[in-house]
């Protein structure tokens, strides 16, 4: 029994509004850039929320944190324009900082209640070897905010709104694949717009790795295997809000 079908939830590409929450200014493009552009082209309103300021995302010790915050904000906006983001919001937590997951959750609830998205997207914090605290805290805070936003707690943050479903990118347990062959080049260009992160000697190898991963995902999960032999796909774990609480089988769905 597919509870998402039972609830009549739309397929991922059918949603009309989306809040996409990323730990750092470049994660949404890496995880879901092709799908996001496809959604934007279909008329979906896309709101980005960036949790941290990305101030420590450099290996050159002469780069100042304040300069990097400004650079990365500009890169985020440029990449967002390429994939059709309507609104860019930022929560301003310190990159890698000693902030609480609950603080992120509380900051997200008024946004979810105001935007009333049909879908929330974020990074999967339950990837078994995920060791970056910002990714762990962001993914978990988003899931907790989706649960809490539908209840009467936090009345000062607006009237309750139940986000119907959540899509996690970067998941080790994907259950949904999106053909992004048509949007792949723009996705890669949008990733590369984050020049402070990707304009370096690793890029040829890294971009090839992204392409190989997406090609394997496409080959294994193309809508009609055997009909089209090559392309690119992005993978997601899509769950209804109800599957985010006391739902032991969610990992296998
Ligand atoms: Zn990140």
Coordinates of N, CA and C and ligand atoms in Angstrom, one line a residue:
X1 N 0.9 -1.2 0.0 CA 0.0 0.0 0.0 C 0.9 1.3 0.0
X2 N 0.7 2.1 -1.0 CA 1.5 3.4 -1.0 C 0.6 4.5 -0.4
X3 N 1.1 4.9 0.8 CA 0.3 5.9 1.5 C 0.2 7.2 0.8
X4 N 1.2 7.5 0.0 CA 1.2 8.7 -0.8 C 0.1 8.7 -1.9
X5 N -0.1 7.5 -2.5 CA -1.2 7.4 -3.4 C -2.5 7.4 -2.7
X6 N -2.6 6.8 -1.6 CA -3.8 6.8 -0.8 C -4.2 8.2 -0.4
X7 N -3.2 9.0 -0.1 CA -3.5 10.4 0.3 C -3.8 11.3 -0.9
X8 N -3.6 10.8 -2.1 CA -3.9 11.6 -3.3 C -2.8 12.6 -3.5
X9 N -1.6 12.4 -3.1 CA -0.5 13.4 -3.2 C 0.0 13.4 -4.7
X10 N 0.3 14.6 -5.2 CA 0.8 14.7 -6.6 C 2.2 14.1 -6.7
X11 N 2.5 13.7 -7.9 CA 3.9 13.3 -8.2 C 4.8 14.5 -8.1
X12 N 6.1 14.2 -7.9 CA 7.0 15.3 -7.6 C 7.0 16.4 -8.7
X13 N 6.9 16.0 -9.9 CA 7.0 17.0 -11.0 C 5.6 17.8 -11.2
X14 N 4.6 17.3 -10.4 CA 3.3 18.0 -10.6 C 3.0 19.0 -9.5
X15 N 3.9 19.2 -8.6 CA 3.7 20.2 -7.5 C 3.8 21.6 -8.1
X16 N 3.0 22.5 -7.5 CA 2.9 23.9 -8.0 C 3.7 24.9 -7.1
X17 N 4.1 24.4 -5.9 CA 4.9 25.3 -5.1 C 5.8 24.5 -4.2
X18 N 7.0 25.0 -4.0 CA 8.1 24.2 -3.3 C 8.9 25.2 -2.5
X19 N 9.2 24.7 -1.3 CA 10.2 25.4 -0.5 C 11.4 24.4 -0.4
X20 N 12.6 24.8 -0.8 CA 13.8 24.0 -0.9 C 14.8 24.5 0.1
X21 N 15.1 23.8 1.1 CA 16.0 24.2 2.2 C 17.4 23.6 2.1
X22 N 18.4 24.4 2.0 CA 19.7 23.9 1.9 C 20.6 24.4 3.1
X23 N 21.5 23.5 3.5 CA 22.5 23.9 4.6 C 23.4 25.0 4.1
X24 N 23.9 24.9 2.9 CA 24.9 25.8 2.4 C 24.4 26.4 1.1
X25 N 25.0 27.5 0.6 CA 24.5 28.1 -0.6 C 24.5 27.3 -1.9
X26 N 25.2 26.2 -1.9 CA 25.3 25.4 -3.2 C 24.6 24.1 -3.2
X27 N 24.0 23.6 -2.1 CA 23.6 22.3 -1.9 C 22.4 22.0 -2.8
X28 N 21.4 22.9 -3.0 CA 20.2 22.6 -3.7 C 20.5 22.3 -5.2
X29 N 21.5 23.0 -5.8 CA 21.8 22.8 -7.2 C 22.5 21.4 -7.3
X30 N 23.4 21.1 -6.4 CA 24.1 19.8 -6.5 C 23.1 18.7 -6.3
X31 N 22.2 18.8 -5.4 CA 21.3 17.7 -5.1 C 20.1 17.6 -6.0
X32 N 19.7 18.7 -6.6 CA 18.4 18.7 -7.3 C 18.2 19.7 -8.4
X33 N 19.4 20.3 -8.9 CA 19.3 21.4 -9.8 C 18.5 21.1 -11.1
X34 N 18.6 19.8 -11.6 CA 17.9 19.5 -12.8 C 16.4 19.4 -12.6
X35 N 16.0 18.8 -11.4 CA 14.6 18.7 -11.1 C 14.0 20.1 -10.8
X36 N 14.8 20.9 -10.1 CA 14.3 22.3 -9.8 C 14.0 23.1 -11.1
X37 N 14.9 23.0 -12.0 CA 14.7 23.7 -13.3 C 13.5 23.2 -14.0
X38 N 13.4 21.9 -14.0 CA 12.2 21.3 -14.7 C 10.9 21.8 -14.0
X39 N 10.9 21.8 -12.7 CA 9.7 22.3 -12.0 C 9.4 23.8 -12.3
X40 N 10.5 24.6 -12.3 CA 10.3 26.0 -12.7 C 9.7 26.2 -14.1
X41 N 10.2 25.4 -15.0 CA 9.7 25.4 -16.4 C 8.3 25.1 -16.5
X42 N 7.8 24.2 -15.5 CA 6.4 23.8 -15.5 C 5.5 24.8 -14.7
X43 N 6.1 25.9 -14.2 CA 5.3 26.9 -13.5 C 5.3 26.8 -12.0
X44 N 6.1 25.9 -11.5 CA 6.2 25.8 -10.0 C 6.9 27.0 -9.4
X45 N 6.3 27.5 -8.3 CA 7.0 28.6 -7.6 C 8.0 28.0 -6.6
X46 N 9.2 28.4 -6.7 CA 10.3 27.8 -6.0 C 10.9 28.8 -5.0
X47 N 10.9 28.5 -3.7 CA 11.5 29.4 -2.7 C 12.7 28.6 -2.1
X48 N 13.8 29.3 -2.2 CA 15.0 28.7 -1.6 C 15.2 29.3 -0.1
X49 N 15.6 28.4 0.8 CA 16.0 28.9 2.1 C 17.4 28.3 2.4
X50 N 18.3 29.2 2.6 CA 19.7 28.8 2.9 C 19.9 29.0 4.4
X51 N 20.3 27.9 5.1 CA 20.3 27.9 6.6 C 21.6 28.6 7.1
X52 N 22.8 28.3 6.5 CA 24.0 28.9 7.0 C 24.6 29.8 6.0
X53 N 25.6 30.6 6.5 CA 26.1 31.7 5.6 C 27.3 31.2 4.8
X54 N 27.8 30.0 5.0 CA 28.9 29.5 4.1 C 30.2 30.1 4.4
X55 N 30.4 30.8 5.5 CA 31.6 31.6 5.7 C 32.9 30.8 5.8
X56 N 32.8 29.6 6.0 CA 34.1 28.8 6.2 C 34.4 27.9 5.0
X57 N 33.7 28.1 3.9 CA 33.8 27.3 2.7 C 35.0 27.6 1.8
X58 N 36.2 27.7 2.4 CA 37.4 28.0 1.6 C 38.6 27.3 2.2
X59 N 39.6 27.0 1.4 CA 40.8 26.4 2.0 C 41.9 27.4 2.0
X60 N 41.7 28.5 1.4 CA 42.8 29.6 1.4 C 42.6 30.4 2.6
X61 N 43.6 30.4 3.6 CA 43.5 31.1 4.8 C 43.5 32.6 4.7
X62 N 43.8 33.1 3.5 CA 43.8 34.6 3.4 C 42.4 35.1 3.0
X63 N 41.4 34.2 2.8 CA 40.1 34.6 2.5 C 39.4 35.0 3.8
X64 N 38.7 36.1 3.8 CA 38.0 36.5 5.1 C 36.6 36.0 5.0
X65 N 36.1 35.6 6.2 CA 34.8 35.0 6.4 C 33.7 36.0 5.8
X66 N 33.9 37.3 6.2 CA 32.9 38.2 5.8 C 32.8 38.4 4.2
X67 N 34.0 38.4 3.6 CA 34.1 38.5 2.2 C 33.4 37.2 1.5
X68 N 33.7 36.1 2.1 CA 33.2 34.8 1.6 C 31.6 34.8 1.7
X69 N 31.1 35.3 2.8 CA 29.6 35.4 2.9 C 29.0 36.1 1.7
X70 N 29.6 37.3 1.4 CA 29.1 38.1 0.3 C 29.3 37.4 -1.0
X71 N 30.4 36.8 -1.2 CA 30.7 36.1 -2.5 C 29.7 35.0 -2.7
X72 N 29.5 34.2 -1.7 CA 28.6 33.1 -1.8 C 27.1 33.5 -2.0
X73 N 26.8 34.6 -1.4 CA 25.4 35.1 -1.6 C 25.2 35.4 -3.0
X74 N 26.2 36.1 -3.6 CA 26.1 36.5 -5.0 C 26.1 35.2 -5.9
X75 N 26.9 34.2 -5.6 CA 26.9 33.0 -6.4 C 25.5 32.3 -6.3
X76 N 25.0 32.3 -5.1 CA 23.7 31.6 -4.8 C 22.6 32.3 -5.7
X77 N 22.6 33.6 -5.7 CA 21.6 34.3 -6.5 C 21.8 34.1 -8.0
X78 N 23.0 34.0 -8.4 CA 23.3 33.8 -9.9 C 22.8 32.4 -10.3
X79 N 23.2 31.4 -9.4 CA 22.8 30.0 -9.7 C 21.2 29.9 -9.7
X80 N 20.6 30.6 -8.7 CA 19.2 30.5 -8.5 C 18.5 31.1 -9.7
X81 N 19.0 32.1 -10.3 CA 18.4 32.7 -11.5 C 18.4 31.7 -12.7
X82 N 19.5 31.0 -12.7 CA 19.7 30.0 -13.8 C 18.6 28.9 -13.8
X83 N 18.2 28.5 -12.6 CA 17.3 27.4 -12.4 C 15.9 27.9 -12.0
X84 N 15.6 29.2 -12.1 CA 14.3 29.7 -11.9 C 13.7 29.8 -10.5
X85 N 14.6 30.1 -9.6 CA 14.2 30.3 -8.2 C 13.4 31.7 -8.1
X86 N 12.3 31.7 -7.5 CA 11.5 32.9 -7.4 C 11.9 33.8 -6.2
X87 N 12.2 33.1 -5.1 CA 12.6 33.9 -3.8 C 13.8 33.2 -3.2
X88 N 14.7 34.0 -2.7 CA 15.8 33.5 -1.9 C 15.7 34.1 -0.5
X89 N 15.6 33.1 0.5 CA 15.6 33.5 1.9 C 16.8 32.9 2.5
X90 N 17.3 33.6 3.6 CA 18.4 33.0 4.3 C 18.2 33.1 5.8
X91 N 18.6 32.1 6.6 CA 18.4 32.1 8.0 C 19.6 32.7 8.7
X92 N 20.8 32.7 8.1 CA 21.9 33.4 8.7 C 22.7 32.7 9.8
X93 N 22.5 31.4 10.0 CA 23.2 30.7 11.0 C 24.7 30.6 10.5
X94 N 25.6 30.5 11.5 CA 27.0 30.4 11.1 C 27.3 29.0 10.5
X95 N 28.0 29.0 9.4 CA 28.5 27.8 8.7 C 29.3 27.0 9.7
X96 N 28.8 25.8 10.0 CA 29.5 24.9 10.9 C 29.4 25.4 12.4
X97 N 28.5 26.3 12.6 CA 28.4 26.9 14.0 C 27.8 26.1 15.0
X98 N 27.8 26.6 16.2 CA 27.3 25.9 17.4 C 25.8 26.3 17.6
X99 N 25.0 26.2 16.6 CA 23.6 26.5 16.7 C 22.8 25.2 16.9
X100 N 21.6 25.4 17.4 CA 20.8 24.2 17.7 C 19.8 23.9 16.6
X101 N 19.7 22.6 16.4 CA 18.7 22.1 15.3 C 17.3 22.7 15.6
X102 N 17.0 22.8 16.9 CA 15.6 23.4 17.2 C 15.5 24.8 16.7
X103 N 16.6 25.6 16.8 CA 16.5 27.0 16.4 C 16.2 27.0 14.9
X104 N 16.8 26.1 14.1 CA 16.5 26.1 12.7 C 15.0 25.7 12.4
X105 N 14.6 24.7 13.2 CA 13.2 24.3 13.1 C 12.2 25.5 13.3
X106 N 12.5 26.2 14.4 CA 11.6 27.3 14.8 C 11.7 28.5 13.7
X107 N 12.8 28.6 13.1 CA 12.9 29.6 12.0 C 12.2 29.2 10.8
X108 N 12.1 27.9 10.5 CA 11.4 27.4 9.3 C 9.9 27.4 9.4
X109 N 9.4 27.2 10.6 CA 7.9 27.1 10.8 C 7.1 28.3 10.2
X110 N 7.5 29.5 10.5 CA 6.7 30.6 9.9 C 6.8 30.7 8.4
X111 N 8.0 30.3 7.9 CA 8.1 30.3 6.4 C 7.2 29.2 5.8
X112 N 7.1 28.1 6.4 CA 6.3 27.0 5.8 C 4.8 27.4 5.9
X113 N 4.4 28.1 7.1 CA 3.0 28.5 7.2 C 2.7 29.6 6.3
X114 N 3.6 30.5 6.0 CA 3.3 31.6 5.1 C 3.3 31.1 3.6
X115 N 4.3 30.3 3.2 CA 4.4 29.9 1.8 C 3.4 28.8 1.4
X116 N 3.0 28.0 2.4 CA 2.1 26.9 2.2 C 2.5 26.0 1.0
X117 N 3.7 25.5 0.9 CA 4.2 24.8 -0.2 C 3.5 23.4 -0.3
X118 N 3.4 22.9 -1.6 CA 2.8 21.6 -1.8 C 3.9 20.5 -1.5
X119 N 5.2 21.0 -1.5 CA 6.3 20.1 -1.3 C 7.4 20.8 -0.6
X120 N 8.1 20.2 0.3 CA 9.3 20.7 0.9 C 10.5 19.8 0.5
X121 N 11.6 20.4 0.1 CA 12.7 19.6 -0.3 C 13.9 20.0 0.5
X122 N 14.8 19.0 0.8 CA 16.0 19.3 1.6 C 16.9 18.1 1.4
X123 N 18.1 18.3 2.1 CA 19.1 17.2 2.0 C 18.7 16.1 3.0
X124 N 19.0 14.8 2.6 CA 18.7 13.7 3.5 C 19.7 13.6 4.6
X125 N 19.3 13.9 5.9 CA 20.2 13.8 7.0 C 20.5 12.4 7.5
X126 N 19.8 11.4 6.9 CA 19.9 10.1 7.4 C 20.8 9.2 6.4
X127 N 21.5 9.9 5.5 CA 22.6 9.2 4.8 C 23.6 8.7 5.8
X128 N 23.8 7.3 5.8 CA 24.5 6.8 7.0 C 25.9 7.4 7.3
X129 N 26.6 7.8 6.3 CA 28.0 8.3 6.6 C 28.0 9.9 6.6
X130 N 26.9 10.5 6.5 CA 26.8 12.0 6.5 C 27.4 12.5 7.8
X131 N 28.5 13.2 7.7 CA 29.2 13.7 8.9 C 29.2 15.2 9.1
X132 N 28.6 15.9 8.1 CA 28.6 17.4 8.2 C 27.5 17.8 9.1
X133 N 27.8 18.5 10.3 CA 26.7 18.8 11.2 C 25.7 19.7 10.5
X134 N 26.1 20.6 9.6 CA 25.1 21.5 9.0 C 24.0 20.7 8.2
X135 N 24.5 19.6 7.5 CA 23.6 18.8 6.7 C 22.7 17.9 7.7
X136 N 23.3 17.4 8.7 CA 22.5 16.6 9.7 C 21.4 17.5 10.3
X137 N 21.9 18.7 10.8 CA 20.9 19.6 11.5 C 19.8 20.1 10.6
X138 N 20.2 20.5 9.4 CA 19.3 21.1 8.4 C 18.2 20.1 8.0
X139 N 18.6 18.9 7.6 CA 17.6 17.9 7.2 C 16.7 17.5 8.3
X140 N 17.2 17.3 9.5 CA 16.4 16.9 10.6 C 15.5 18.1 11.0
X141 N 16.0 19.3 11.0 CA 15.2 20.4 11.4 C 14.0 20.6 10.4
X142 N 14.3 20.4 9.1 CA 13.2 20.5 8.1 C 12.1 19.5 8.4
X143 N 12.5 18.2 8.6 CA 11.5 17.2 8.9 C 10.7 17.6 10.1
X144 N 11.4 18.0 11.2 CA 10.7 18.4 12.4 C 9.8 19.6 12.2
X145 N 10.2 20.5 11.4 CA 9.4 21.7 11.1 C 8.2 21.3 10.3
X146 N 8.3 20.4 9.4 CA 7.1 19.9 8.6 C 6.1 19.3 9.5
X147 N 6.6 18.5 10.5 CA 5.6 18.0 11.5 C 5.0 19.1 12.3
X148 N 5.8 19.9 12.9 CA 5.3 20.9 13.8 C 4.4 22.0 13.2
X149 N 4.7 22.3 11.9 CA 4.0 23.4 11.3 C 2.5 23.1 11.1
X150 N 2.2 21.8 11.1 CA 0.8 21.3 11.0 C 0.1 21.3 12.3
X151 N 0.7 21.6 13.4 CA 0.0 21.5 14.7 C -0.1 22.9 15.2
X152 N -0.8 23.0 16.4 CA -1.1 24.3 16.9 C 0.0 24.9 17.8
X153 N 1.1 24.2 17.9 CA 2.3 24.7 18.7 C 2.8 25.9 17.9
X154 N 3.5 26.8 18.6 CA 4.1 28.0 18.0 C 3.0 28.9 17.3
X155 N 2.0 29.3 18.1 CA 0.9 30.1 17.5 C 1.4 31.4 17.0
X156 N 2.4 31.9 17.5 CA 3.0 33.2 17.1 C 3.6 33.1 15.7
X157 N 3.8 31.9 15.2 CA 4.4 31.7 13.9 C 3.4 31.5 12.8
X158 N 2.1 31.8 13.1 CA 1.1 31.7 12.1 C 0.1 30.5 12.3
X159 N -0.9 30.4 11.5 CA -1.9 29.3 11.6 C -1.3 28.0 11.1
X160 N -1.7 26.9 11.7 CA -1.1 25.6 11.3 C -1.3 25.3 9.8
X161 N -0.2 24.8 9.2 CA -0.3 24.3 7.8 C 0.4 23.0 7.7
X162 N -0.2 22.0 7.2 CA 0.4 20.7 7.0 C 1.0 20.5 5.6
X163 N 2.3 20.6 5.6 CA 3.0 20.3 4.3 C 2.7 18.9 3.9
X164 N 2.2 18.7 2.7 CA 1.7 17.3 2.4 C 2.9 16.3 2.3
X165 N 4.0 16.7 1.7 CA 5.1 15.7 1.5 C 6.5 16.4 1.4
X166 N 7.5 15.5 1.6 CA 8.9 16.0 1.6 C 9.7 15.2 0.7
X167 N 10.6 15.8 0.0 CA 11.6 15.1 -0.9 C 13.0 15.4 -0.4
X168 N 13.7 14.3 -0.1 CA 15.1 14.4 0.3 C 16.0 14.1 -0.8
X169 N 16.9 15.0 -1.1 CA 18.0 14.7 -2.1 C 19.2 14.2 -1.4
X170 N 20.1 13.6 -2.2 CA 21.3 13.0 -1.5 C 21.0 11.9 -0.6
X171 N 20.0 11.1 -1.0 CA 19.5 10.0 -0.1 C 20.1 8.7 -0.4
X172 N 20.4 7.9 0.6 CA 20.9 6.5 0.4 C 19.7 5.6 0.2
X173 N 18.5 6.1 0.4 CA 17.3 5.2 0.2 C 16.3 5.8 -0.7
X174 N 16.7 6.2 -2.0 CA 15.8 6.9 -2.9 C 14.6 6.0 -3.3
X175 N 13.5 6.6 -3.5 CA 12.3 5.9 -4.1 C 11.7 6.5 -5.3
X176 N 12.3 7.7 -5.7 CA 11.8 8.4 -6.8 C 12.9 8.9 -7.7
X177 N 12.8 8.8 -9.0 CA 13.8 9.2 -9.9 C 13.2 10.2 -11.0
X178 N 13.9 11.3 -11.2 CA 13.4 12.2 -12.2 C 14.4 12.3 -13.3
X179 N 13.9 12.2 -14.5 CA 14.7 12.4 -15.8 C 15.1 13.8 -15.9
X180 N 16.4 14.1 -15.8 CA 16.9 15.5 -15.9 C 17.8 15.7 -17.1
X181 N 17.7 14.8 -18.1 CA 18.5 14.8 -19.3 C 18.4 16.2 -19.9
X182 N 17.2 16.7 -20.0 CA 17.0 18.0 -20.8 C 17.5 19.2 -20.0
X183 N 17.7 19.1 -18.7 CA 18.1 20.2 -17.9 C 19.5 20.0 -17.3
X184 N 20.2 18.9 -17.7 CA 21.5 18.6 -17.1 C 22.5 19.7 -17.3
X185 N 22.6 20.2 -18.5 CA 23.7 21.2 -18.8 C 23.5 22.4 -18.0
X186 N 22.3 22.8 -17.8 CA 22.0 24.0 -17.0 C 22.3 23.8 -15.5
X187 N 21.9 22.6 -15.1 CA 22.2 22.2 -13.7 C 23.7 22.3 -13.4
X188 N 24.5 21.7 -14.4 CA 26.0 21.8 -14.2 C 26.5 23.2 -14.2
X189 N 25.9 24.0 -15.1 CA 26.3 25.4 -15.1 C 25.9 26.2 -13.9
X190 N 24.8 25.8 -13.3 CA 24.3 26.4 -12.1 C 25.3 26.0 -10.9
X191 N 25.7 24.8 -10.9 CA 26.6 24.3 -9.9 C 27.9 25.1 -10.0
X192 N 28.4 25.2 -11.3 CA 29.7 25.9 -11.5 C 29.6 27.4 -11.2
X193 N 28.4 27.9 -11.2 CA 28.2 29.4 -10.8 C 28.7 29.6 -9.4
X194 N 28.8 28.5 -8.6 CA 29.4 28.7 -7.2 C 30.9 28.5 -7.4
X195 N 31.4 29.6 -8.0 CA 32.9 29.5 -8.4 C 33.8 29.3 -7.2
X196 N 33.4 29.9 -6.0 CA 34.3 29.8 -4.9 C 34.4 28.3 -4.4
X197 N 33.4 27.5 -4.8 CA 33.4 26.1 -4.4 C 34.0 25.2 -5.5
X198 N 33.7 25.5 -6.7 CA 33.9 24.5 -7.8 C 34.9 24.9 -8.9
X199 N 35.3 26.2 -9.0 CA 36.3 26.7 -10.0 C 37.7 26.4 -9.5
X200 N 38.0 25.1 -9.6 CA 39.3 24.6 -9.1 C 39.8 23.4 -9.9
X201 N 40.9 22.9 -9.5 CA 41.5 21.7 -10.3 C 40.7 20.5 -10.1
X202 N 39.8 20.4 -9.1 CA 39.0 19.2 -8.9 C 37.8 19.1 -9.8
X203 N 37.4 20.3 -10.4 CA 36.1 20.3 -11.1 C 36.0 19.3 -12.2
X204 N 37.0 19.1 -13.1 CA 36.8 18.1 -14.2 C 36.5 16.7 -13.6
X205 N 37.1 16.3 -12.5 CA 36.9 15.0 -11.9 C 35.5 15.0 -11.3
X206 N 35.2 16.1 -10.5 CA 33.9 16.2 -9.8 C 32.7 16.2 -10.7
X207 N 32.8 17.0 -11.8 CA 31.7 17.1 -12.7 C 31.5 15.8 -13.4
X208 N 32.6 15.1 -13.7 CA 32.4 13.7 -14.3 C 31.8 12.8 -13.3
X209 N 32.1 12.9 -12.1 CA 31.5 12.0 -11.0 C 30.0 12.3 -10.9
X210 N 29.6 13.6 -10.9 CA 28.2 13.9 -10.9 C 27.5 13.3 -12.1
X211 N 28.1 13.4 -13.3 CA 27.5 12.9 -14.5 C 27.4 11.4 -14.5
X212 N 28.5 10.7 -14.0 CA 28.4 9.3 -13.9 C 27.3 8.8 -13.0
X213 N 27.2 9.4 -11.8 CA 26.2 9.0 -10.9 C 24.8 9.2 -11.5
X214 N 24.6 10.3 -12.2 CA 23.3 10.6 -12.7 C 23.0 9.7 -13.9
X215 N 24.0 9.3 -14.7 CA 23.8 8.4 -15.8 C 23.4 7.0 -15.3
X216 N 24.1 6.5 -14.2 CA 23.7 5.2 -13.6 C 22.3 5.2 -13.1
X217 N 22.0 6.3 -12.4 CA 20.6 6.5 -11.9 C 19.6 6.4 -13.0
X218 N 19.9 7.1 -14.1 CA 19.0 7.0 -15.3 C 18.9 5.6 -15.9
X219 N 20.0 5.0 -16.1 CA 20.0 3.7 -16.7 C 19.2 2.7 -15.8
X220 N 19.3 2.8 -14.5 CA 18.7 1.8 -13.6 C 17.2 2.1 -13.4
X221 N 16.8 3.4 -13.7 CA 15.5 3.8 -13.3 C 14.8 4.6 -14.3
X222 N 15.2 4.5 -15.6 CA 14.5 5.3 -16.7 C 13.1 4.8 -16.7
X223 N 12.2 5.8 -17.0 CA 10.7 5.4 -17.0 C 10.4 4.2 -17.9
X224 N 11.1 4.1 -19.0 CA 10.8 3.0 -19.9 C 12.2 2.4 -20.2
X225 N 12.7 1.5 -19.3 CA 14.0 0.9 -19.6 C 14.1 0.2 -20.9
X226 N 15.2 0.5 -21.6 CA 15.4 -0.1 -22.9 C 14.9 0.7 -24.1
X227 N 14.0 1.7 -23.8 CA 13.6 2.5 -24.9 C 14.6 3.7 -25.1
X228 N 15.0 4.3 -24.0 CA 16.1 5.3 -24.2 C 17.3 4.8 -23.5
X229 N 18.4 4.8 -24.1 CA 19.6 4.1 -23.6 C 20.5 5.0 -22.7
X230 N 20.4 6.3 -22.9 CA 21.3 7.1 -22.0 C 20.6 8.4 -21.7
X231 N 21.0 8.9 -20.5 CA 20.4 10.2 -20.0 C 20.9 10.4 -18.6
X232 N 20.3 11.3 -17.9 CA 20.6 11.7 -16.6 C 19.4 11.7 -15.7
X233 N 19.6 11.2 -14.5 CA 18.4 11.2 -13.5 C 18.9 11.7 -12.1
X234 N 18.0 12.4 -11.4 CA 18.3 12.7 -10.0 C 17.4 11.8 -9.1
X235 N 17.9 11.5 -8.0 CA 17.2 10.5 -7.1 C 16.7 11.2 -5.8
X236 N 15.5 10.9 -5.3 CA 15.0 11.5 -4.1 C 14.3 10.4 -3.3
X237 N 14.3 10.7 -2.0 CA 13.4 9.9 -1.1 C 12.2 10.8 -0.8
X238 N 11.1 10.4 -1.3 CA 9.9 11.2 -1.2 C 9.0 10.5 -0.2
X239 N 8.6 11.3 0.9 CA 7.7 10.7 1.9 C 6.6 11.7 2.2
X240 N 5.4 11.2 2.6 CA 4.3 12.1 3.0 C 4.7 12.5 4.4
X241 N 4.0 13.6 4.9 CA 4.3 14.1 6.2 C 4.0 13.0 7.3
X242 N 3.0 12.2 7.0 CA 2.7 11.2 8.0 C 3.8 10.1 8.2
X243 N 4.6 10.0 7.1 CA 5.7 9.0 7.2 C 6.9 9.5 8.0
X244 N 6.8 10.7 8.4 CA 7.9 11.3 9.2 C 7.9 11.0 10.7
X245 N 6.8 10.3 11.1 CA 6.7 10.1 12.5 C 6.1 8.7 12.8
X246 N 6.8 7.9 13.6 CA 6.4 6.6 14.0 C 6.0 5.7 12.8
X247 N 6.9 5.6 11.8 CA 6.6 4.9 10.6 C 7.8 4.1 10.2
X248 N 8.0 2.9 10.9 CA 9.2 2.2 10.8 C 9.5 1.7 9.4
X249 N 8.5 1.5 8.5 CA 8.8 1.0 7.2 C 9.2 2.1 6.2
X250 N 9.2 3.4 6.7 CA 9.5 4.5 5.7 C 10.9 4.3 5.1
X251 N 11.8 3.7 5.8 CA 13.2 3.5 5.2 C 13.2 2.6 4.0
X252 N 12.2 1.7 4.0 CA 12.2 0.7 2.9 C 11.3 1.1 1.7
X253 N 10.5 2.2 1.9 CA 9.6 2.6 0.8 C 10.2 3.2 -0.4
Ligands
LIG1 ZN1 26.5 21.6 2.1

